[in-house]
mmCIF file of C-alpha atoms and ligand atoms in Angstrom:
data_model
loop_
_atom_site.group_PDB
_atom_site.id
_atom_site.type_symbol
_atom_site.label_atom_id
_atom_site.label_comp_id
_atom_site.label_asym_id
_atom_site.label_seq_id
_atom_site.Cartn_x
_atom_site.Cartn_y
_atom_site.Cartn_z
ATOM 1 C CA UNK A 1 12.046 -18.012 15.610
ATOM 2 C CA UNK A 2 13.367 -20.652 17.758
ATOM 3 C CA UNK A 3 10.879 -23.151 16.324
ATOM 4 C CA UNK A 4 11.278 -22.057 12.652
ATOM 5 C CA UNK A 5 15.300 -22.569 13.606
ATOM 6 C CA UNK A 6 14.762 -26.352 14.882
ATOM 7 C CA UNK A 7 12.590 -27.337 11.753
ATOM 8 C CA UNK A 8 15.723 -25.973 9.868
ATOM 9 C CA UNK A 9 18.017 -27.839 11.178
ATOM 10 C CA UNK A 10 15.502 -30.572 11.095
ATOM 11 C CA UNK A 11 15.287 -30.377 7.749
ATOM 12 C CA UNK A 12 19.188 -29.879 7.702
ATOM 13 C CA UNK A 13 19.704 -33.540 9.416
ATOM 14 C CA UNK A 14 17.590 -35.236 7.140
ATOM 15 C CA UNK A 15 15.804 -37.543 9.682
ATOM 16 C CA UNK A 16 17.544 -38.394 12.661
ATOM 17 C CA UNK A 17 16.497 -39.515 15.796
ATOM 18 C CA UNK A 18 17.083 -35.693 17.142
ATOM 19 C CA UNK A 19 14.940 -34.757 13.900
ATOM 20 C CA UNK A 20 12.273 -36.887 15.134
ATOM 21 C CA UNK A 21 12.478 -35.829 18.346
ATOM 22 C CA UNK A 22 11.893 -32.633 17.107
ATOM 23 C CA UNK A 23 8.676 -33.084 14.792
ATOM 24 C CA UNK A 24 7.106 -35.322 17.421
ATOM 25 C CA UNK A 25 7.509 -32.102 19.954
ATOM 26 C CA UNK A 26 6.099 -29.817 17.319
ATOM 27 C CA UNK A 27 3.404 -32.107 16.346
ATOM 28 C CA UNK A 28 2.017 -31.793 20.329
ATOM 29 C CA UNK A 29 2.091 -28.034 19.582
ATOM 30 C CA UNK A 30 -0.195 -28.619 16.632
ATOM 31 C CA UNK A 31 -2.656 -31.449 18.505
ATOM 32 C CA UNK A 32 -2.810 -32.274 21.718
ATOM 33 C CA UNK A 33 -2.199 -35.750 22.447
ATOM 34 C CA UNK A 34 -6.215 -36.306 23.699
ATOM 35 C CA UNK A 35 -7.296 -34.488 21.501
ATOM 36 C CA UNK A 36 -10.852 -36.417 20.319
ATOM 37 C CA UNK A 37 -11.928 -36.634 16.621
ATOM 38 C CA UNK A 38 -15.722 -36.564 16.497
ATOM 39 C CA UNK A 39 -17.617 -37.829 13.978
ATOM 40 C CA UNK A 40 -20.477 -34.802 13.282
ATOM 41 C CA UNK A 41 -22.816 -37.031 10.610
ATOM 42 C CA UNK A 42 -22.858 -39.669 8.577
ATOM 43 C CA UNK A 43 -24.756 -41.256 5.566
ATOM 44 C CA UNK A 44 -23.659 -39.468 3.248
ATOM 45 C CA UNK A 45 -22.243 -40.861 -0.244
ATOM 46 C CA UNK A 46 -18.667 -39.077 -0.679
ATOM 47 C CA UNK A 47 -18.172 -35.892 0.825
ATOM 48 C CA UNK A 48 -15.691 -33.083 -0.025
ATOM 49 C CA UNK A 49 -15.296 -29.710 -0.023
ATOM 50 C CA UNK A 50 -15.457 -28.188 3.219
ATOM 51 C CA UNK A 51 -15.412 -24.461 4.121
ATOM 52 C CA UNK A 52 -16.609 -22.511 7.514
ATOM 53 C CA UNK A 53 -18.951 -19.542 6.998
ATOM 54 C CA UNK A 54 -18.667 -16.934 9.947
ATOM 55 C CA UNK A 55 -22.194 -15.607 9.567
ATOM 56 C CA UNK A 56 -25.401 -16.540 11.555
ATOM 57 C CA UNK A 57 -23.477 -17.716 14.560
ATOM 58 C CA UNK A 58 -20.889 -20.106 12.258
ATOM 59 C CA UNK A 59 -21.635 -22.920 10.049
ATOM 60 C CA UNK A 60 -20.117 -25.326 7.714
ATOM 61 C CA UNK A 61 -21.180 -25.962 3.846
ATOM 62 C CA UNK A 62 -19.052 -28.929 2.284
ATOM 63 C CA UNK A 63 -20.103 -31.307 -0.965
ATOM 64 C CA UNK A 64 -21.909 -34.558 -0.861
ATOM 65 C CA UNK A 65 -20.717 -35.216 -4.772
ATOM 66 C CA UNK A 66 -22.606 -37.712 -5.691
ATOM 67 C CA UNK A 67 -25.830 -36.374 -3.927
ATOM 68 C CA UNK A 68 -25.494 -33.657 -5.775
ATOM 69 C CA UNK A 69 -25.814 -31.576 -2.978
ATOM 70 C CA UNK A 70 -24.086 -29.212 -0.932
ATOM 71 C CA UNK A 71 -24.588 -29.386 3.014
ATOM 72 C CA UNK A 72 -24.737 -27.047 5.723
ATOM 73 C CA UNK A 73 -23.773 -28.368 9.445
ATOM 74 C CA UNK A 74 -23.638 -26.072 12.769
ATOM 75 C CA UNK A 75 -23.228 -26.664 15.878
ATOM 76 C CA UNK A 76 -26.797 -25.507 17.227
ATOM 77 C CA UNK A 77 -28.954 -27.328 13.649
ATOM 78 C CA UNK A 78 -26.881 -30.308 12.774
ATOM 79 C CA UNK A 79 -27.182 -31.237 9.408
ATOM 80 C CA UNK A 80 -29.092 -29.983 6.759
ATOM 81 C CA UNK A 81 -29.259 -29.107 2.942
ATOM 82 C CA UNK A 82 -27.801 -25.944 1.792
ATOM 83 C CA UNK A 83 -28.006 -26.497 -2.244
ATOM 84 C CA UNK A 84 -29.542 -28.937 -3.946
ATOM 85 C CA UNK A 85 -28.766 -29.983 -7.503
ATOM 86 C CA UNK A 86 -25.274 -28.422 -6.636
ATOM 87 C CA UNK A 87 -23.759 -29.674 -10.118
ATOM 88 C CA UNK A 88 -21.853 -32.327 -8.083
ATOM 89 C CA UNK A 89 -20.307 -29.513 -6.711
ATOM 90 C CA UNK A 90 -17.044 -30.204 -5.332
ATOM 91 C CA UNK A 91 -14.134 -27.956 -3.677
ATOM 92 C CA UNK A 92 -15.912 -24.377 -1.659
ATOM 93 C CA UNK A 93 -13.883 -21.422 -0.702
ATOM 94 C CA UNK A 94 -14.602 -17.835 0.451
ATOM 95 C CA UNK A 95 -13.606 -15.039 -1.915
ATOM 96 C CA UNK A 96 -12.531 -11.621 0.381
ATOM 97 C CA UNK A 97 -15.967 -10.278 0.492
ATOM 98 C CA UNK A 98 -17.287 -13.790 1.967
ATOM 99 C CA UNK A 99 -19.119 -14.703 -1.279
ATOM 100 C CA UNK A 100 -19.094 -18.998 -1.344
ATOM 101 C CA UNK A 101 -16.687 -19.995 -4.522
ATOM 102 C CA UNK A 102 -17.954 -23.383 -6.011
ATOM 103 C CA UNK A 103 -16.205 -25.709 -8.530
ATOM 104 C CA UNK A 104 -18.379 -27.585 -10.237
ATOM 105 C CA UNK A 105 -18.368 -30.958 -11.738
ATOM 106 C CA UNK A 106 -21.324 -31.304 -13.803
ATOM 107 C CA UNK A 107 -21.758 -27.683 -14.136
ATOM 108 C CA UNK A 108 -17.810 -27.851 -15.812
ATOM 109 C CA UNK A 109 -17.569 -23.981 -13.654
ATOM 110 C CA UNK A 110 -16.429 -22.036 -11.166
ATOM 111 C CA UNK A 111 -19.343 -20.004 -9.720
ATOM 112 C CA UNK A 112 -20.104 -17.711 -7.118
ATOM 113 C CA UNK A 113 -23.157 -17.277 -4.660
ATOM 114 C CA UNK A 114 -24.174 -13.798 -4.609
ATOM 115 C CA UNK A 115 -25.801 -11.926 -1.120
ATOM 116 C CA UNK A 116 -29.199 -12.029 -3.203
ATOM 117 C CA UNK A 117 -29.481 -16.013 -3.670
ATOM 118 C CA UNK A 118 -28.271 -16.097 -7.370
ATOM 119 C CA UNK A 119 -25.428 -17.861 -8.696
ATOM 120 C CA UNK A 120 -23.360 -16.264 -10.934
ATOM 121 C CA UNK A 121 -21.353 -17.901 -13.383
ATOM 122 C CA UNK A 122 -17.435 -17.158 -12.654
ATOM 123 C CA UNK A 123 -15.481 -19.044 -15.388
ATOM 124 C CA UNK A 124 -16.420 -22.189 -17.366
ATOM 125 C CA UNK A 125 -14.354 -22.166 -20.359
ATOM 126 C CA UNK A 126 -10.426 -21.577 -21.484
ATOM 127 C CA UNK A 127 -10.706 -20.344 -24.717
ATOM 128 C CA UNK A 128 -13.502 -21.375 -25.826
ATOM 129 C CA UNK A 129 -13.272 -24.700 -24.259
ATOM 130 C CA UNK A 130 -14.619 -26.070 -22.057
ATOM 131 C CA UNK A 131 -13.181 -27.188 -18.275
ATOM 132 C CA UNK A 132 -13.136 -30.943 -17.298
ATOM 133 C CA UNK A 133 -14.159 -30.633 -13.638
ATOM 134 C CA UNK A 134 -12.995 -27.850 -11.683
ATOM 135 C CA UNK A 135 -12.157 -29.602 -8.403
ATOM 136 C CA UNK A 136 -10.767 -27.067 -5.692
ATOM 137 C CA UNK A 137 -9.674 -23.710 -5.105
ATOM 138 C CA UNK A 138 -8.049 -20.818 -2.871
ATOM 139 C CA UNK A 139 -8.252 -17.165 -3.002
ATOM 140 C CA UNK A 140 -5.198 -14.563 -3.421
ATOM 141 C CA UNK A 141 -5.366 -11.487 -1.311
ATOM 142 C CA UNK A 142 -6.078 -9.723 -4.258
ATOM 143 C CA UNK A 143 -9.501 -11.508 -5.133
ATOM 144 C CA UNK A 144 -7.647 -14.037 -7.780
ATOM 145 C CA UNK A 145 -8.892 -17.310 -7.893
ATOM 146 C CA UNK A 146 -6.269 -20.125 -8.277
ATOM 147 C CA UNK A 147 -8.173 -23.323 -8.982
ATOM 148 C CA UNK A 148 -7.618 -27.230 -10.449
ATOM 149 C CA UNK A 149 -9.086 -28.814 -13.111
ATOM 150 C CA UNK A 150 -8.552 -32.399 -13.366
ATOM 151 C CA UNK A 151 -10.944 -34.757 -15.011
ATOM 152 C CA UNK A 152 -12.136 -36.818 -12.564
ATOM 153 C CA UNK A 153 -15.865 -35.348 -12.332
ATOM 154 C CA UNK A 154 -16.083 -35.779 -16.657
ATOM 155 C CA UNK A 155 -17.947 -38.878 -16.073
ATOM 156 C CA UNK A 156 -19.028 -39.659 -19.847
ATOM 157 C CA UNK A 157 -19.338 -35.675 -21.095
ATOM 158 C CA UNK A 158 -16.731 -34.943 -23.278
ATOM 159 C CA UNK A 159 -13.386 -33.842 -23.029
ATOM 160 C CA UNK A 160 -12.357 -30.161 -24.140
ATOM 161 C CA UNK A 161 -9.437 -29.292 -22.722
ATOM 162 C CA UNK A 162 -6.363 -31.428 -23.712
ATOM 163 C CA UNK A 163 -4.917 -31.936 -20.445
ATOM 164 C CA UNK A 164 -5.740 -31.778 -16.299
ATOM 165 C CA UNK A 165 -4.473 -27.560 -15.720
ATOM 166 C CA UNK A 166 -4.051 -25.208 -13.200
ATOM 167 C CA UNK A 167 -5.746 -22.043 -13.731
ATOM 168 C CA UNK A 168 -5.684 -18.324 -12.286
ATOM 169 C CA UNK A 169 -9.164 -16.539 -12.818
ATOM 170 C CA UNK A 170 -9.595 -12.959 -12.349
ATOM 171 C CA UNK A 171 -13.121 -12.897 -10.715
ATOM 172 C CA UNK A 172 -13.535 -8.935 -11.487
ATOM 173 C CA UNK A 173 -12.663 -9.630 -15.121
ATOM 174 C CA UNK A 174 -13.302 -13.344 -15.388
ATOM 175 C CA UNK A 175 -10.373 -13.499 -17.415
ATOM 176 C CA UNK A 176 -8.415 -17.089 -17.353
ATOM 177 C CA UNK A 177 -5.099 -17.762 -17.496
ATOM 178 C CA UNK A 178 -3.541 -21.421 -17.687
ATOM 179 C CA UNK A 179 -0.666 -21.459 -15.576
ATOM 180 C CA UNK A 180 0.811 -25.137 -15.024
ATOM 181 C CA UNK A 181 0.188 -27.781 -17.492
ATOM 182 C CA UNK A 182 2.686 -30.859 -15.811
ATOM 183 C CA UNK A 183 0.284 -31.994 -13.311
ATOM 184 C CA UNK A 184 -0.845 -36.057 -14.003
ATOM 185 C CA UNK A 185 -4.162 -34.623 -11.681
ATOM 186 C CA UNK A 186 -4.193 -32.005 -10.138
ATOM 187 C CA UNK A 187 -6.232 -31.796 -6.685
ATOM 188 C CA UNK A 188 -5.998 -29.429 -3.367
ATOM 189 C CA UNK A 189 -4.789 -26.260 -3.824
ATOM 190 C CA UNK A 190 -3.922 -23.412 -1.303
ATOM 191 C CA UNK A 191 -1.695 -20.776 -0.412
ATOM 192 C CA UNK A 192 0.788 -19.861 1.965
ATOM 193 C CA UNK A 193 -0.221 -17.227 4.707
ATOM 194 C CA UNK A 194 1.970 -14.642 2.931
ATOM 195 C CA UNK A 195 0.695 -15.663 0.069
ATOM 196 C CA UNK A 196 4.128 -16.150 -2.040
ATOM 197 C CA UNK A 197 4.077 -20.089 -2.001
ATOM 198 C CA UNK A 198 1.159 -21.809 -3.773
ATOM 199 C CA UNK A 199 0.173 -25.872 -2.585
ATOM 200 C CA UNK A 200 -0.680 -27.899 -5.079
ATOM 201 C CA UNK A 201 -1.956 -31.625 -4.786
ATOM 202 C CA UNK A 202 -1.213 -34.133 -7.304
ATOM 203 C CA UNK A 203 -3.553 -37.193 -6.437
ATOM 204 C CA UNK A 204 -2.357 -39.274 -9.730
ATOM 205 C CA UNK A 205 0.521 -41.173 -9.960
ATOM 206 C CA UNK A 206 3.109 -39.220 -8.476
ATOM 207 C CA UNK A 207 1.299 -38.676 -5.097
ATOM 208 C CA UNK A 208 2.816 -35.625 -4.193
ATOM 209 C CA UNK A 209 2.497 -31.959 -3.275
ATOM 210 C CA UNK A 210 4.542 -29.192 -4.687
ATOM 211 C CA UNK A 211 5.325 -25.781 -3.902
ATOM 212 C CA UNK A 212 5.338 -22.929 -6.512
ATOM 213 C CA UNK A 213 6.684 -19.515 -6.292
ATOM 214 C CA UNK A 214 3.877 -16.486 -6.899
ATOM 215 C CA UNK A 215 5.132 -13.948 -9.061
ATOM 216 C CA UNK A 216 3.778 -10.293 -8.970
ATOM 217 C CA UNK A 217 1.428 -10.983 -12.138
ATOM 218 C CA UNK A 218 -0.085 -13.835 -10.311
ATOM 219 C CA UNK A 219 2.197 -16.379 -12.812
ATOM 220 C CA UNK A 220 3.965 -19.100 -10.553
ATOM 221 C CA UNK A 221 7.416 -20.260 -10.861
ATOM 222 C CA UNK A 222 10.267 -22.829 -9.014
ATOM 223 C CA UNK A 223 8.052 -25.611 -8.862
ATOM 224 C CA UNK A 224 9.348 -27.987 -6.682
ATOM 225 C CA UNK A 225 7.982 -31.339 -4.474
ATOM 226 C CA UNK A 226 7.135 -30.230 -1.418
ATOM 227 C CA UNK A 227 6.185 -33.398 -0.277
ATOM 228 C CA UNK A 228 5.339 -37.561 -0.957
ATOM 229 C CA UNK A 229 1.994 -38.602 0.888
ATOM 230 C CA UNK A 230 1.586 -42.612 1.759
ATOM 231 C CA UNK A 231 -0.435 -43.994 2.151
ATOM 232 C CA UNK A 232 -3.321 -43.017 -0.173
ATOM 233 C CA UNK A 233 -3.000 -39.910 -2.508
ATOM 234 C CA UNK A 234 -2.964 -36.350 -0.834
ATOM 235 C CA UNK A 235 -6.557 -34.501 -2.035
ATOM 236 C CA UNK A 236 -7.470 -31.502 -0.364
ATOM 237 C CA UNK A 237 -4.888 -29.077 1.540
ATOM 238 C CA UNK A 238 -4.832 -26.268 3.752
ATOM 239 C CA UNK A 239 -2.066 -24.178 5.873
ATOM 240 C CA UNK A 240 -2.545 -23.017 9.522
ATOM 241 C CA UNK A 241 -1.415 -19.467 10.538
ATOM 242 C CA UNK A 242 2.115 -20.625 10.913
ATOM 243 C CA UNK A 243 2.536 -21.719 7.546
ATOM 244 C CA UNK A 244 2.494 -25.687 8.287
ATOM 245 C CA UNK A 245 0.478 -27.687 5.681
ATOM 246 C CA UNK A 246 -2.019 -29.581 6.114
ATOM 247 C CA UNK A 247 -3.106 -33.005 3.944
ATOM 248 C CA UNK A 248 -5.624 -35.885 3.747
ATOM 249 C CA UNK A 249 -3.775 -39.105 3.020
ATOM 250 C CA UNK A 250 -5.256 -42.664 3.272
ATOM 251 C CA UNK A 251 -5.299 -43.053 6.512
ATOM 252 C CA UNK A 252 -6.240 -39.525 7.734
ATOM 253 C CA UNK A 253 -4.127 -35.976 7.730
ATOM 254 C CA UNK A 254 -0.859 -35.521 7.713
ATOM 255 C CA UNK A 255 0.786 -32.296 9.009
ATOM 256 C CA UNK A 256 3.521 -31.052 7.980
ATOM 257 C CA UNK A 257 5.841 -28.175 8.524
ATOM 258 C CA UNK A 258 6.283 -25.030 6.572
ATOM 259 C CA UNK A 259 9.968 -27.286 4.618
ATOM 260 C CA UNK A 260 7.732 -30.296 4.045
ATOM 261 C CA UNK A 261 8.753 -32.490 6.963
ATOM 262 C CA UNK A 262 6.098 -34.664 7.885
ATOM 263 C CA UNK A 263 4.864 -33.805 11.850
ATOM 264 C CA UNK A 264 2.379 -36.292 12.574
ATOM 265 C CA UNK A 265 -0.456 -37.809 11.187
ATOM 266 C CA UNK A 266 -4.632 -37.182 12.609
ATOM 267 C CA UNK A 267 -6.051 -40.884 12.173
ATOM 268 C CA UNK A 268 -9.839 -40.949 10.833
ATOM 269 C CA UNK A 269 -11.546 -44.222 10.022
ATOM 270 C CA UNK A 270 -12.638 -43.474 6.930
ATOM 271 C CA UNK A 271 -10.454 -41.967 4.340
ATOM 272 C CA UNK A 272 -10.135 -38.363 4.071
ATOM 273 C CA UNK A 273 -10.402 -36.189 0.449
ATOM 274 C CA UNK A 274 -10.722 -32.834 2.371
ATOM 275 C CA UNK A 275 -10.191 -30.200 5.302
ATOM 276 C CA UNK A 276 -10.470 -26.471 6.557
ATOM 277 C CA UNK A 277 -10.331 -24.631 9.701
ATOM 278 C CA UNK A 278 -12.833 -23.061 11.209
ATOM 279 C CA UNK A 279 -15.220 -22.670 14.299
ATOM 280 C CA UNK A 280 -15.614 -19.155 16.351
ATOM 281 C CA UNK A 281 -11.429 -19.439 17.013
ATOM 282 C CA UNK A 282 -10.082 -20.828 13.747
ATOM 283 C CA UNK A 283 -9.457 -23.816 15.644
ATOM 284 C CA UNK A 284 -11.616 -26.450 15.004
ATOM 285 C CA UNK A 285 -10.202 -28.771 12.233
ATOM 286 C CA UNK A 286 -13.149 -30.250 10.108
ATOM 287 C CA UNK A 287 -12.507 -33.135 7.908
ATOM 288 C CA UNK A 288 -14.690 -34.787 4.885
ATOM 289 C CA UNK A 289 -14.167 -38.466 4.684
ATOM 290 C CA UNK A 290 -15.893 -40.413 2.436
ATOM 291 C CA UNK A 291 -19.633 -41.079 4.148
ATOM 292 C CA UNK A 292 -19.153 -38.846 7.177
ATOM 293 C CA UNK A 293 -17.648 -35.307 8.754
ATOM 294 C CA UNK A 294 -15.548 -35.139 11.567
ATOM 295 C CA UNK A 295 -14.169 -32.811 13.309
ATOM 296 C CA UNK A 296 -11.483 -32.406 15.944
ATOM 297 C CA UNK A 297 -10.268 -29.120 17.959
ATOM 298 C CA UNK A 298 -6.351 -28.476 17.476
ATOM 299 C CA UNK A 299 -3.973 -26.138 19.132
ATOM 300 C CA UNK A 300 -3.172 -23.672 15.837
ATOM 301 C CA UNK A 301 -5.349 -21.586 13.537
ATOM 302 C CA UNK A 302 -6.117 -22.033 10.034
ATOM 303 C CA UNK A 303 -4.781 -19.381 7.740
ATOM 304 C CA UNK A 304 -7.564 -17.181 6.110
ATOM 305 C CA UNK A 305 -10.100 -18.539 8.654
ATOM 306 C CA UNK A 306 -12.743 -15.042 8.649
ATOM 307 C CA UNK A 307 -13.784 -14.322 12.502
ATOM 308 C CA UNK A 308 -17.168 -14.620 13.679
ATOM 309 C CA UNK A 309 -18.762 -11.243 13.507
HETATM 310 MG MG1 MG B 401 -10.309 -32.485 -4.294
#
């Protein structure tokens, strides 16, 4: 409670040098100050996407987009393919029963990867039309999907959908619902551990995250900016235990706390679009950036990170 107090009153003072003070100190509780950023592999053409499996002793799968594939990495194999055509598959997510969530590019869906090997098609159409290019999504605690759709994977196929939307899909009854249409492009999207705030990246012009309000249908209200990322565009987002937020930027990821005051920043050579916990203690921080993955072990725990059986 103490700490939640102090980011108040952080947030209170507006950005003094006690505020400061204060975020730097909190910052060292999120990453220790030698804390090493590896780089895991490289090579690859733009990668995205990632999301930690806790099966078969742990492993990553994350997007190489314009490979077309998706990836697997683990700690005991390295690198190797774990889909391939993926659709240009782009954002991965668990659903509750540990089922891999995919949003497709090419493939203009959201599908899911059943125990048997299939794929099964989740959602690929509003009312008859067709998405632009699903791009990333997070699971409610009642199965819901809450995904984007902005239309940067369109690349020459035509346009359906009059606009870049936010959509809620109900996985059991694959019904969609639209629920924000003011995004320019809307990117990363995650919850809050209680699951009553929802993230939501907007990597066009106005380079900001907001924070929505989840209603008891699953609608979202109160939509306000969170926060401004600079440099670069904030892209994919995730929240630790505690509720902070976590962003790629241009020059690697910003944390910040649960009010959207800006911590610290992770510096990665190469430009981050995405991140996610993971790793036997929820601690590991893996990042996609452009031609490589890193990875670098922090002092918190991702929220929603599944242990290892
Ligand atoms: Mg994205």
């Amino acid at each position: 409670m103490k700490t939640l107090w102090t980011l108040a009153l952080s947030c209170c003072l507006g950005g003094g040098v006690l505020a400061e003070t204060d975020a730097a100190a909190e910052f060292a509780r999120c990453v220790a100050p030698d804390a090493e950023l590896r780089k895991l592999a490289t090579g690859m053409k733009f990668t995205e996407g990632p999301v930690w499996v806790p099966r078969d002793g742990g492993y990553l799968v994350f997007s190489d987009i314009p490979a077309d594939e998706l990836k697997r990495w683990s700690a005991t194999e390295g690198l190797s393919v774990f889909r391939q055509p993926s659709r240009n598959a782009n954002g991965n997510i668990l659903d509750r029963d540990g089922r891999l969530i995919t949003c497709e590019h090419s493939g203009r869906r959201v599908s899911r990867l059943e125990a048997d090997g299939t794929l099964t098609t989740l959602a690929e159409s509003f009312e008859g039309r067709a998405f632009n290019s699903p791009n990333d999504a997070t699971v409610a605690a009642d199965g819901a999907i809450y995904f984007t759709d902005p239309d940067y994977g369109l690349r020459g196929q035509e346009r359906e959908i009059d606009g870049c939307w936010v959509f809620r899909l109900d996985p059991k009854t694959k019904q969609v619902r639209v629920l924000v249409k003011d995004f320019d492009k809307p990117n990363g999207i995650t919850l809050s551990p209680d699951g009553k705030r929802l993230y939501i990246a907007d990597s066009g012009k106005p380079r900001h995250i907001r924070v929505l309000d989840v209603m008891a249908d699953g609608s979202l209200s109160n939509s306000r900016v969170f926060c401004t990322i600079d440099p670069g565009v904030p892209d994919g987002i995730r929240c630790d235990a505690d509720g902070r937020v976590w962003s790629s930027a241009g020059d690697g990821v910003k944390v910040f706390s649960p009010h959207g005051k800006l911590l610290g920043t992770i510096p990665v050579p190469e430009s981050p679009a995405n991140l996610c916990f993971g790793g036997a203690d929820g601690k590991t921080l893996f990042i996609t950036a452009r031609t490589s993955l890193y990875a670098i072990d922090v002092l918190v725990k991702g929220h929603g990170v599944p242990a290892s059986p």
